[in-house]
Amino acid sequence: MEATQISRSALDVEWQRLQVIATNLANMNTTRTDNGGTYAAQRLVSGPVGDFAAEMRAAGDPDAPPERGVMVYQITQTNSGTRQVFNPDHPHANEDGFVSYPNISQSDEMSMMIKTQRAYQANLVALQAAQRMFSSALQVGRQG
C-alpha cells in the first residue's frame, strides 16, 4: 500500500502547487493587496515526509512504520520585486506617473504549470498502476 500512499501525497502536493500558480497568474496585474502593498508572487516548497535519519531508524525497527510520500513545507513569497509601468492616469500611480505591478512572468508561470501538470499526471498513472497490481494480486490469491 505504500505506493498508493506516496502517489496520493504527491497528487495533493501538485494540486496545491497548481493553486499557487493560478493565484500568481490571477494577481499579476494587481497593484494593491488588502494591506496596501504590491502582490508578491508565491512558491510552494515541498519535500519528503520523513528525513533520512528517520528512515534509517525505521529500517532498523521492523515494527516502526516508515513515513512515505511528500508534503508541503510552506508557501513562501518570492523576492522578484516589481515592474514599473508608466500610466499617470492610474489611481495608484506615484508622483512620477509610474504604477508598481508584481514582477510575475506569465511565461515562467505557464511553464511551471505545465511541469506541475505533468508531475500530477505521472503520479496519477503510478497510482493507477499500483491499484491494478494490487487487484491482480488479489485475483491470483483467489485462484490459488
mmCIF file of C-alpha atoms in Angstrom:
data_model
loop_
_atom_site.group_PDB
_atom_site.id
_atom_site.type_symbol
_atom_site.label_atom_id
_atom_site.label_comp_id
_atom_site.label_asym_id
_atom_site.label_seq_id
_atom_site.Cartn_x
_atom_site.Cartn_y
_atom_site.Cartn_z
ATOM 1 C CA MET A 1 0.000 0.000 0.000
ATOM 2 C CA GLU A 2 2.984 2.343 0.271
ATOM 3 C CA ALA A 3 2.950 3.012 -3.465
ATOM 4 C CA THR A 4 -0.608 4.356 -3.340
ATOM 5 C CA GLN A 5 0.148 6.484 -0.274
ATOM 6 C CA ILE A 6 3.186 8.002 -1.964
ATOM 7 C CA SER A 7 1.264 8.776 -5.158
ATOM 8 C CA ARG A 8 -1.693 10.219 -3.255
ATOM 9 C CA SER A 9 0.535 12.533 -1.244
ATOM 10 C CA ALA A 10 2.256 13.672 -4.453
ATOM 11 C CA LEU A 11 -1.114 14.319 -6.103
ATOM 12 C CA ASP A 12 -2.109 16.518 -3.149
ATOM 13 C CA VAL A 13 1.147 18.486 -3.297
ATOM 14 C CA GLU A 14 0.967 19.041 -7.057
ATOM 15 C CA TRP A 15 -2.672 20.113 -6.792
ATOM 16 C CA GLN A 16 -1.716 22.715 -4.198
ATOM 17 C CA ARG A 17 1.184 23.848 -6.407
ATOM 18 C CA LEU A 18 -1.275 24.377 -9.287
ATOM 19 C CA GLN A 19 -3.428 26.522 -6.997
ATOM 20 C CA VAL A 20 -0.432 28.694 -6.062
ATOM 21 C CA ILE A 21 0.499 29.133 -9.727
ATOM 22 C CA ALA A 22 -3.090 30.052 -10.600
ATOM 23 C CA THR A 23 -3.110 32.635 -7.797
ATOM 24 C CA ASN A 24 0.108 34.158 -9.151
ATOM 25 C CA LEU A 25 -1.360 34.378 -12.656
ATOM 26 C CA ALA A 26 -4.591 35.871 -11.350
ATOM 27 C CA ASN A 27 -2.686 38.575 -9.458
ATOM 28 C CA MET A 28 -0.022 39.502 -11.997
ATOM 29 C CA ASN A 29 -1.769 42.832 -12.640
ATOM 30 C CA THR A 30 -2.774 43.532 -9.042
ATOM 31 C CA THR A 31 -1.468 46.916 -7.965
ATOM 32 C CA ARG A 32 -2.652 46.781 -4.348
ATOM 33 C CA THR A 33 -3.404 43.994 -1.883
ATOM 34 C CA ASP A 34 -5.638 44.253 1.177
ATOM 35 C CA ASN A 35 -2.700 45.511 3.249
ATOM 36 C CA GLY A 36 -1.860 48.186 0.668
ATOM 37 C CA GLY A 37 1.310 46.687 -0.807
ATOM 38 C CA THR A 38 2.017 45.161 -4.189
ATOM 39 C CA TYR A 39 1.224 41.468 -4.563
ATOM 40 C CA ALA A 40 4.297 39.230 -4.235
ATOM 41 C CA ALA A 41 4.473 36.005 -6.222
ATOM 42 C CA GLN A 42 4.351 32.830 -4.154
ATOM 43 C CA ARG A 43 6.119 29.490 -4.418
ATOM 44 C CA LEU A 44 5.221 26.188 -2.836
ATOM 45 C CA VAL A 45 8.097 24.424 -1.087
ATOM 46 C CA SER A 46 7.677 20.654 -0.830
ATOM 47 C CA GLY A 47 9.764 17.662 0.064
ATOM 48 C CA PRO A 48 9.771 14.215 1.623
ATOM 49 C CA VAL A 49 7.591 13.485 4.640
ATOM 50 C CA GLY A 50 10.375 11.911 6.669
ATOM 51 C CA ASP A 51 14.031 12.747 6.828
ATOM 52 C CA PHE A 52 16.875 10.367 6.084
ATOM 53 C CA ALA A 53 17.690 9.758 9.754
ATOM 54 C CA ALA A 54 14.070 8.759 10.464
ATOM 55 C CA GLU A 55 14.159 6.351 7.522
ATOM 56 C CA MET A 56 17.312 4.716 8.872
ATOM 57 C CA ARG A 57 15.790 4.366 12.349
ATOM 58 C CA ALA A 58 12.643 2.839 10.841
ATOM 59 C CA ALA A 59 14.754 0.430 8.772
ATOM 60 C CA GLY A 60 16.309 -0.951 11.969
ATOM 61 C CA ASP A 61 12.927 -1.437 13.668
ATOM 62 C CA PRO A 62 10.538 -3.698 11.737
ATOM 63 C CA ASP A 63 7.590 -2.549 13.885
ATOM 64 C CA ALA A 64 8.133 1.144 13.106
ATOM 65 C CA PRO A 65 6.066 2.242 10.110
ATOM 66 C CA PRO A 66 8.234 4.281 7.746
ATOM 67 C CA GLU A 67 6.988 7.663 6.698
ATOM 68 C CA ARG A 68 6.437 7.801 2.973
ATOM 69 C CA GLY A 69 5.423 10.384 0.469
ATOM 70 C CA VAL A 70 5.814 14.114 0.097
ATOM 71 C CA MET A 71 4.327 17.102 1.850
ATOM 72 C CA VAL A 72 4.099 20.870 1.608
ATOM 73 C CA TYR A 73 6.630 22.539 3.886
ATOM 74 C CA GLN A 74 5.471 26.086 3.277
ATOM 75 C CA ILE A 75 4.263 28.636 0.771
ATOM 76 C CA THR A 76 6.767 31.462 0.524
ATOM 77 C CA GLN A 77 6.803 34.820 -1.174
ATOM 78 C CA THR A 78 9.415 35.431 -3.826
ATOM 79 C CA ASN A 79 11.717 38.429 -3.877
ATOM 80 C CA SER A 80 11.057 39.138 -7.533
ATOM 81 C CA GLY A 81 10.302 42.798 -6.901
ATOM 82 C CA THR A 82 8.025 44.940 -9.005
ATOM 83 C CA ARG A 83 7.823 46.180 -12.547
ATOM 84 C CA GLN A 84 7.131 49.827 -13.168
ATOM 85 C CA VAL A 85 4.648 50.833 -15.862
ATOM 86 C CA PHE A 86 4.161 54.453 -16.880
ATOM 87 C CA ASN A 87 0.467 55.255 -16.537
ATOM 88 C CA PRO A 88 -0.062 58.680 -14.949
ATOM 89 C CA ASP A 89 -3.881 58.340 -15.126
ATOM 90 C CA HIS A 90 -3.934 55.214 -12.946
ATOM 91 C CA PRO A 91 -5.201 55.845 -9.391
ATOM 92 C CA HIS A 92 -2.174 54.037 -7.912
ATOM 93 C CA ALA A 93 0.423 55.939 -9.943
ATOM 94 C CA ASN A 94 3.239 57.558 -7.960
ATOM 95 C CA GLU A 95 4.269 61.194 -8.331
ATOM 96 C CA ASP A 96 6.312 60.343 -11.442
ATOM 97 C CA GLY A 97 3.333 58.596 -13.089
ATOM 98 C CA PHE A 98 4.568 55.023 -12.623
ATOM 99 C CA VAL A 99 2.409 52.164 -11.328
ATOM 100 C CA SER A 100 4.010 49.229 -9.489
ATOM 101 C CA TYR A 101 2.931 45.775 -10.606
ATOM 102 C CA PRO A 102 4.239 42.427 -9.362
ATOM 103 C CA ASN A 103 7.174 41.193 -11.395
ATOM 104 C CA ILE A 104 5.474 37.955 -12.428
ATOM 105 C CA SER A 105 6.416 36.381 -15.738
ATOM 106 C CA GLN A 106 3.412 34.793 -17.389
ATOM 107 C CA SER A 107 5.633 32.502 -19.454
ATOM 108 C CA ASP A 108 7.522 31.312 -16.356
ATOM 109 C CA GLU A 109 4.272 30.627 -14.522
ATOM 110 C CA MET A 110 2.809 28.778 -17.508
ATOM 111 C CA SER A 111 5.990 26.692 -17.842
ATOM 112 C CA MET A 112 5.771 25.795 -14.173
ATOM 113 C CA MET A 113 2.101 24.957 -14.615
ATOM 114 C CA ILE A 114 2.901 22.540 -17.454
ATOM 115 C CA LYS A 115 5.639 20.868 -15.382
ATOM 116 C CA THR A 116 3.270 20.574 -12.438
ATOM 117 C CA GLN A 117 0.501 19.130 -14.604
ATOM 118 C CA ARG A 118 2.908 16.534 -15.979
ATOM 119 C CA ALA A 119 4.047 15.588 -12.473
ATOM 120 C CA TYR A 120 0.398 15.290 -11.448
ATOM 121 C CA GLN A 121 -0.367 13.085 -14.448
ATOM 122 C CA ALA A 122 2.692 10.896 -13.792
ATOM 123 C CA ASN A 123 1.598 10.342 -10.200
ATOM 124 C CA LEU A 124 -1.917 9.548 -11.343
ATOM 125 C CA VAL A 125 -0.557 6.925 -13.745
ATOM 126 C CA ALA A 126 1.621 5.481 -10.954
ATOM 127 C CA LEU A 127 -1.379 5.339 -8.620
ATOM 128 C CA GLN A 128 -3.481 3.555 -11.233
ATOM 129 C CA ALA A 129 -0.671 1.082 -11.953
ATOM 130 C CA ALA A 130 -0.306 0.292 -8.248
ATOM 131 C CA GLN A 131 -4.045 -0.250 -7.942
ATOM 132 C CA ARG A 132 -4.001 -2.609 -10.946
ATOM 133 C CA MET A 133 -1.116 -4.569 -9.408
ATOM 134 C CA PHE A 134 -2.955 -4.896 -6.090
ATOM 135 C CA SER A 135 -6.077 -6.013 -7.916
ATOM 136 C CA SER A 136 -4.096 -8.576 -9.917
ATOM 137 C CA ALA A 137 -2.517 -9.887 -6.712
ATOM 138 C CA LEU A 138 -5.970 -10.344 -5.226
ATOM 139 C CA GLN A 139 -7.091 -12.255 -8.315
ATOM 140 C CA VAL A 140 -4.050 -14.543 -8.091
ATOM 141 C CA GLY A 141 -4.816 -15.112 -4.402
ATOM 142 C CA ARG A 142 -8.382 -16.175 -5.198
ATOM 143 C CA GLN A 143 -7.261 -18.693 -7.814
ATOM 144 C CA GLY A 144 -4.631 -20.288 -5.560
#
